CSV table of C-alpha atoms in Angstrom, one decimal:
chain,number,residue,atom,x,y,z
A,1,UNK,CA,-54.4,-12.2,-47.8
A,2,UNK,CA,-51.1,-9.9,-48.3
A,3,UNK,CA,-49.4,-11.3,-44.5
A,4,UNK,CA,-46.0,-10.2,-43.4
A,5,UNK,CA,-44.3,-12.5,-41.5
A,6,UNK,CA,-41.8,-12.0,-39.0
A,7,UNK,CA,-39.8,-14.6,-37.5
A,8,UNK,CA,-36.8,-15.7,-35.6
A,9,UNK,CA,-33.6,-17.2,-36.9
A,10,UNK,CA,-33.5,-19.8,-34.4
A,11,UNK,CA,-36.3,-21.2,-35.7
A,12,UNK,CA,-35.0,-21.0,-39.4
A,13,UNK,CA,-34.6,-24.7,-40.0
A,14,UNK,CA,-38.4,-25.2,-38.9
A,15,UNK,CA,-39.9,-22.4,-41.4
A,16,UNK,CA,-38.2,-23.7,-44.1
A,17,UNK,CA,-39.6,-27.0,-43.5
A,18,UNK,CA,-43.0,-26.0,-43.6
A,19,UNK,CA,-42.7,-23.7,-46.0
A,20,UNK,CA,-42.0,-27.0,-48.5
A,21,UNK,CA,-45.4,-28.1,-47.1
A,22,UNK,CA,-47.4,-25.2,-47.1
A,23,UNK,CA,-48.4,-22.3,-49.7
A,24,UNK,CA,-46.6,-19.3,-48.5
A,25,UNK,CA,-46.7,-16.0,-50.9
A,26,UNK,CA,-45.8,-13.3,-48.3
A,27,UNK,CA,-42.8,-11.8,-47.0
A,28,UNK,CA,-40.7,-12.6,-44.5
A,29,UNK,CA,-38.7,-10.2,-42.2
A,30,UNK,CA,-35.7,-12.7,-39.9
A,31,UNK,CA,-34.7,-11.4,-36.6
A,32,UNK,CA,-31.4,-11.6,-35.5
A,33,UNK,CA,-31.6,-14.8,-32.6
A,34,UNK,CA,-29.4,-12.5,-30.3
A,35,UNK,CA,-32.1,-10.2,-29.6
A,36,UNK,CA,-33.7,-13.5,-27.5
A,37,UNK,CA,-31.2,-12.2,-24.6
A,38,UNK,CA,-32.3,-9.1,-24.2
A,39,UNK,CA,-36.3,-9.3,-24.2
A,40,UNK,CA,-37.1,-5.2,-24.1
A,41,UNK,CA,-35.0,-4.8,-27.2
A,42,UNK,CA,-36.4,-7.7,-28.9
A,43,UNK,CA,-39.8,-5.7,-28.3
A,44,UNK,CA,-38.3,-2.9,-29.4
A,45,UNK,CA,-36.9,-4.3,-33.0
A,46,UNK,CA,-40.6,-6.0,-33.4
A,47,UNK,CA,-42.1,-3.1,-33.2
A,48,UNK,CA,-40.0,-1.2,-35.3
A,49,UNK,CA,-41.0,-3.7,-37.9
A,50,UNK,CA,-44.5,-3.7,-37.3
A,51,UNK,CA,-44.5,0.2,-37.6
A,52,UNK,CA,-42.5,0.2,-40.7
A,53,UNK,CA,-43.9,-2.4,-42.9
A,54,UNK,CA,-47.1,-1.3,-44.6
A,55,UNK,CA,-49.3,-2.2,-46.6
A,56,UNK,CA,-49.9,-5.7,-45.1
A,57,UNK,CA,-53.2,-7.1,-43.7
A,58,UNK,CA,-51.8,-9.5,-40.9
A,59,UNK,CA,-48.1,-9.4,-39.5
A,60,UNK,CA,-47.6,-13.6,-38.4
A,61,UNK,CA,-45.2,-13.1,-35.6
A,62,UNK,CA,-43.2,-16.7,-35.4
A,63,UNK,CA,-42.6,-16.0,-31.6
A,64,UNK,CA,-44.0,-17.4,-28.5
A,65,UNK,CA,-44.1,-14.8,-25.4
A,66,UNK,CA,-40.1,-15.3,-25.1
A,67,UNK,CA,-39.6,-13.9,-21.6
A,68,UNK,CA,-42.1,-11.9,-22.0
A,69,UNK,CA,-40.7,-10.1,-25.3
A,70,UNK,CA,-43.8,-9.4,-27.2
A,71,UNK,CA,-46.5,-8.4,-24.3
A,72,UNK,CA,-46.5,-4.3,-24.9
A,73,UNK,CA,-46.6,-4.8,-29.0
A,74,UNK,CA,-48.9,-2.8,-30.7
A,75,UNK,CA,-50.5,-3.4,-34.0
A,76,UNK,CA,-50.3,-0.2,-36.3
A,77,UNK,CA,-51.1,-0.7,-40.2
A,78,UNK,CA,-52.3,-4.5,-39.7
A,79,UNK,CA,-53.5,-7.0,-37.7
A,80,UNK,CA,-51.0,-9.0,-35.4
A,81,UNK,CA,-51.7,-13.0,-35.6
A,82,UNK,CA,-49.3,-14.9,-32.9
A,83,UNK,CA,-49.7,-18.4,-31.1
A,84,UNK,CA,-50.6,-18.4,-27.3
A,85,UNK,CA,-47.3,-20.1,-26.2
A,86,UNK,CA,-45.1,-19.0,-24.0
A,87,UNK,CA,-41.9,-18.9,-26.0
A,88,UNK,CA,-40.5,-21.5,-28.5
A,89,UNK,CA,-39.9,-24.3,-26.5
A,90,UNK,CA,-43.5,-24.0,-25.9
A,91,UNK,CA,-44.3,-23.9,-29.7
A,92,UNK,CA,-42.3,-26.9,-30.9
A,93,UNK,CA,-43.2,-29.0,-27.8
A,94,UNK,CA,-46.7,-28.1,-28.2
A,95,UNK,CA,-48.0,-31.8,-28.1
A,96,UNK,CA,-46.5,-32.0,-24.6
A,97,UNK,CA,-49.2,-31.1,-22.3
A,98,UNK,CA,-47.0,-31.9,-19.3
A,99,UNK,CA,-44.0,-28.9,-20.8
A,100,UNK,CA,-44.4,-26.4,-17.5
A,101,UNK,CA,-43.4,-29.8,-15.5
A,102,UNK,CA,-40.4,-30.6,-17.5
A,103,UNK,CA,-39.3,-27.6,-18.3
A,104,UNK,CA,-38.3,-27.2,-14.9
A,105,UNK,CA,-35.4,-29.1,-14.7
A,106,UNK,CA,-34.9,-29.6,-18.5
A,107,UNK,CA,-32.2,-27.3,-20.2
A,108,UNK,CA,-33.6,-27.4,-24.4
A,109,UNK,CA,-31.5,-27.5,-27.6
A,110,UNK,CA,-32.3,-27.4,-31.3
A,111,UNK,CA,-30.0,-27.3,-34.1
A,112,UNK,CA,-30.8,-23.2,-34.2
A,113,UNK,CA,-30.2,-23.1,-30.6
A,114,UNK,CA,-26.9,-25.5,-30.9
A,115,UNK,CA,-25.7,-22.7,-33.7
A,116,UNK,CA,-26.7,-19.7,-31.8
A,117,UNK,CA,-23.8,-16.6,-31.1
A,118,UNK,CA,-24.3,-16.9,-27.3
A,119,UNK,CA,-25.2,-21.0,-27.2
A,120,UNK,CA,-24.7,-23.3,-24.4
A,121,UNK,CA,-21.5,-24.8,-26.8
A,122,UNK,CA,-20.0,-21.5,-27.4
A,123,UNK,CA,-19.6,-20.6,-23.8
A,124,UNK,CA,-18.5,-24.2,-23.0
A,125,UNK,CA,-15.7,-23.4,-25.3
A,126,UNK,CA,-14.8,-20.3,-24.3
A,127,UNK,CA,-14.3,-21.4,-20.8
A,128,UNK,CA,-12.4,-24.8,-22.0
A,129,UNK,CA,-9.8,-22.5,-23.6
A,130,UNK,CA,-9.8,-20.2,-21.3
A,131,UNK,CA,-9.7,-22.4,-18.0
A,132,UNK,CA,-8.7,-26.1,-19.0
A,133,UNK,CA,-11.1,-28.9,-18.6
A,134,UNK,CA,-11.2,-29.3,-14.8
A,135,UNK,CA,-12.6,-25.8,-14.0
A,136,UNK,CA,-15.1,-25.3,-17.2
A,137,UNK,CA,-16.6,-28.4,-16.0
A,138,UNK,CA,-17.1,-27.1,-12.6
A,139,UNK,CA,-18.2,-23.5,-13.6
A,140,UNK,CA,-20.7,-25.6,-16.1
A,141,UNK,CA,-22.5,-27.6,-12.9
A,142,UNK,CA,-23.0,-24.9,-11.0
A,143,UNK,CA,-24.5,-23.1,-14.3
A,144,UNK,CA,-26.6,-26.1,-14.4
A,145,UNK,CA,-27.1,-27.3,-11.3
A,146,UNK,CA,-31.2,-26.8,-11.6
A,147,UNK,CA,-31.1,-29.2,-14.8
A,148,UNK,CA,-31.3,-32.8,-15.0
A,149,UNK,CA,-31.6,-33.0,-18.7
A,150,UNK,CA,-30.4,-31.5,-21.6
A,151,UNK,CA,-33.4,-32.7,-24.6
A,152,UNK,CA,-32.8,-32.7,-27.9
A,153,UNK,CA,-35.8,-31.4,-29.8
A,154,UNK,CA,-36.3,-33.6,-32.9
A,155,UNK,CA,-38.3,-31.0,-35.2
A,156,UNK,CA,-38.0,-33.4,-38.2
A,157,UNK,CA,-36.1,-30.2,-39.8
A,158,UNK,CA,-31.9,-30.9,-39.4
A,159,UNK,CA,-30.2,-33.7,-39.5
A,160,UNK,CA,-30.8,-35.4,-35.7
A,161,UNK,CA,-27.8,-37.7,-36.1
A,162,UNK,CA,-25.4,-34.9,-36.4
A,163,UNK,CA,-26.0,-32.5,-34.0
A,164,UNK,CA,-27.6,-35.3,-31.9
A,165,UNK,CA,-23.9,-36.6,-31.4
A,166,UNK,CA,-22.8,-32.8,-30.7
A,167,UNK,CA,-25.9,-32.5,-27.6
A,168,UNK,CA,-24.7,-36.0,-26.5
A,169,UNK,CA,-21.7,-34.8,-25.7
A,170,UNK,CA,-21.9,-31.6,-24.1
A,171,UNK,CA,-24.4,-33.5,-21.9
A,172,UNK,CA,-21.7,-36.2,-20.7
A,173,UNK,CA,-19.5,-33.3,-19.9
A,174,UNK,CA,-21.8,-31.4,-17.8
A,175,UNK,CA,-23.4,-34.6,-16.3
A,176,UNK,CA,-26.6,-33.9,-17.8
A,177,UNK,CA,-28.8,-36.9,-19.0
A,178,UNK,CA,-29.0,-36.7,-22.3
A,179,UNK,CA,-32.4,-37.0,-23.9
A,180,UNK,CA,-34.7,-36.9,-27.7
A,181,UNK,CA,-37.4,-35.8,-28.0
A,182,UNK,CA,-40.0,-35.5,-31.3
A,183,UNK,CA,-41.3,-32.1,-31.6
A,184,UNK,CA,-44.3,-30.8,-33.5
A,185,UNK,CA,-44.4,-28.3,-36.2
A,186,UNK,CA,-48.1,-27.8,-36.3
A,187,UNK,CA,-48.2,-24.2,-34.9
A,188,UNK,CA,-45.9,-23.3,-37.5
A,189,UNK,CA,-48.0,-25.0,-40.4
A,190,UNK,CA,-51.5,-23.2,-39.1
A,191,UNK,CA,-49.7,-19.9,-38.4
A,192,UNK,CA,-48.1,-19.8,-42.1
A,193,UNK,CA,-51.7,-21.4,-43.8
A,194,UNK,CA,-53.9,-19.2,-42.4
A,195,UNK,CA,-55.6,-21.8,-39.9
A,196,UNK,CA,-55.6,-19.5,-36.8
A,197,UNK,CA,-58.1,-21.5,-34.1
A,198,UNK,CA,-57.6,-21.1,-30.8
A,199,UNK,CA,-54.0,-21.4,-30.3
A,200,UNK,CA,-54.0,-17.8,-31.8
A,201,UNK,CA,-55.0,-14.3,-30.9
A,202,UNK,CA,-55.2,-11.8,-33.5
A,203,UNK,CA,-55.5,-8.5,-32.4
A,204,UNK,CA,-56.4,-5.2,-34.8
A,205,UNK,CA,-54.7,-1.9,-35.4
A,206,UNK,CA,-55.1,0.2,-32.4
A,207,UNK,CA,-55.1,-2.9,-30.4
A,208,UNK,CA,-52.2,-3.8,-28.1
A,209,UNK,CA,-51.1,-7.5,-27.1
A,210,UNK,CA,-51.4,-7.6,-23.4
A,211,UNK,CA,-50.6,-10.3,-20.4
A,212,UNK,CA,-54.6,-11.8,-20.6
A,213,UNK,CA,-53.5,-12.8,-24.3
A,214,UNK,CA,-51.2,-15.6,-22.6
A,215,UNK,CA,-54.2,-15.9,-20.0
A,216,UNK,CA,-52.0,-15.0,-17.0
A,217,UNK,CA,-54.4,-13.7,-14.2
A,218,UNK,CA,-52.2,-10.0,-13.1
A,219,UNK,CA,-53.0,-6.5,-13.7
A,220,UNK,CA,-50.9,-5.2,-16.8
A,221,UNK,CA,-48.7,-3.5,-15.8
A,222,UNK,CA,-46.7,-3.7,-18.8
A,223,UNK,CA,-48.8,-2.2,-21.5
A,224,UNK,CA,-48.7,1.1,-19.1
A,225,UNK,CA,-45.0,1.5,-20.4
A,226,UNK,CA,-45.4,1.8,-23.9
């Protein structure tokens, strides 16, 4: 089949990875990781690209439901295929079936994350420089007071050693226990190959991807808004 797939750069390391493993002929359209802080426009860039690329018979949307960012999509030319997680820390800690319990008090990281324009490090800087060690540190635990641990997702897909060293010590500074943790890239592998079971939905033009997809019980409201 002729699929489009369209994809975060956070998640960049972990494509390429699995695109050494798996047969991949499509195209690929990367979204700017920025557009994970404001979820409306990240909808609206998605859709943009899902209106304006045709000619395709499945757009493989390498998102989980990132705060909510791709509930409202609709599927125009082609077929939408995406993976029933709620966002990507969902998606590469899929073989955790305790995640809604840890997430709770668990800030994540991944080299992408570690890398990102807006990341935890870059704001840890900017307030180092700009208030001296003393303060950043205490503008940093109240940021974080909710989290106990700051995990290291192991995705096989960078080099752990490196940037583990770099996590390691951002959580020392904001008292966070620091923690590693092997992720999967199976969603990944089955979205890119075609092996959509039931940790898919795949919805057809006309259709529109709604709350139930993500099998939260609420009336959508959402989808009245597009």
């Amino acid at each position: 089949m002729n699929n489009l797939l369209v994809v975060c750069e956070t998640i960049q390391d972990e494509v390429t990875k699995v695109l050494e493993k798996v047969e991949f002929t499509g195209d690929m359209v990367w979204m700017n990781a920025s557009l994970h802080n404001e979820p409306s426009r990240l909808r609206s860039e998605l859709q943009k690209v899902i209106d304006n690329h045709i000619g395709y018979d499945n757009v493989l949307l390498g998102y989980g439901n990132c705060g909510n960012s791709i509930v409202g999509l609709k599927a125009t030319h082609s077929n939408i295929v995406f993976p029933v997680t709620s966002d990507c820390i969902s998606m590469l800690l899929c073989n955790r079936k305790d995640i809604d319990d840890i997430r709770k008090n668990t800030y994540f990281l991944t080299k992408g994350w570690i890398n990102g324009e807006k990341s935890l490090f870059v704001e840890y800087k900017y307030c180092l420089e700009r208030y001296g060690e003393k303060r950043a540190k205490r503008i940093f635990s109240a940021m974080l007071k909710h989290y106990e641990n700051l995990m290291l997702i192991d995705t096989n897909a960078y080099d752990i050693d490196y940037y583990g060293d770099i996590a390691q010590d951002l959580a020392k500074k904001t008292s966070l226990r620091f923690v590693v943790e092997e992720g999967s890239l199976s969603i990944l592998e089955k979205l890119l190959s075609e092996k959509w079971d039931e940790s898919f939905e795949i919805i057809k033009p006309g259709e529109q991807i709604i709350y139930k997809h993500f099998g939260q019980i609420a009336v959508d409201e959402m989808s009245q808004r597009f």
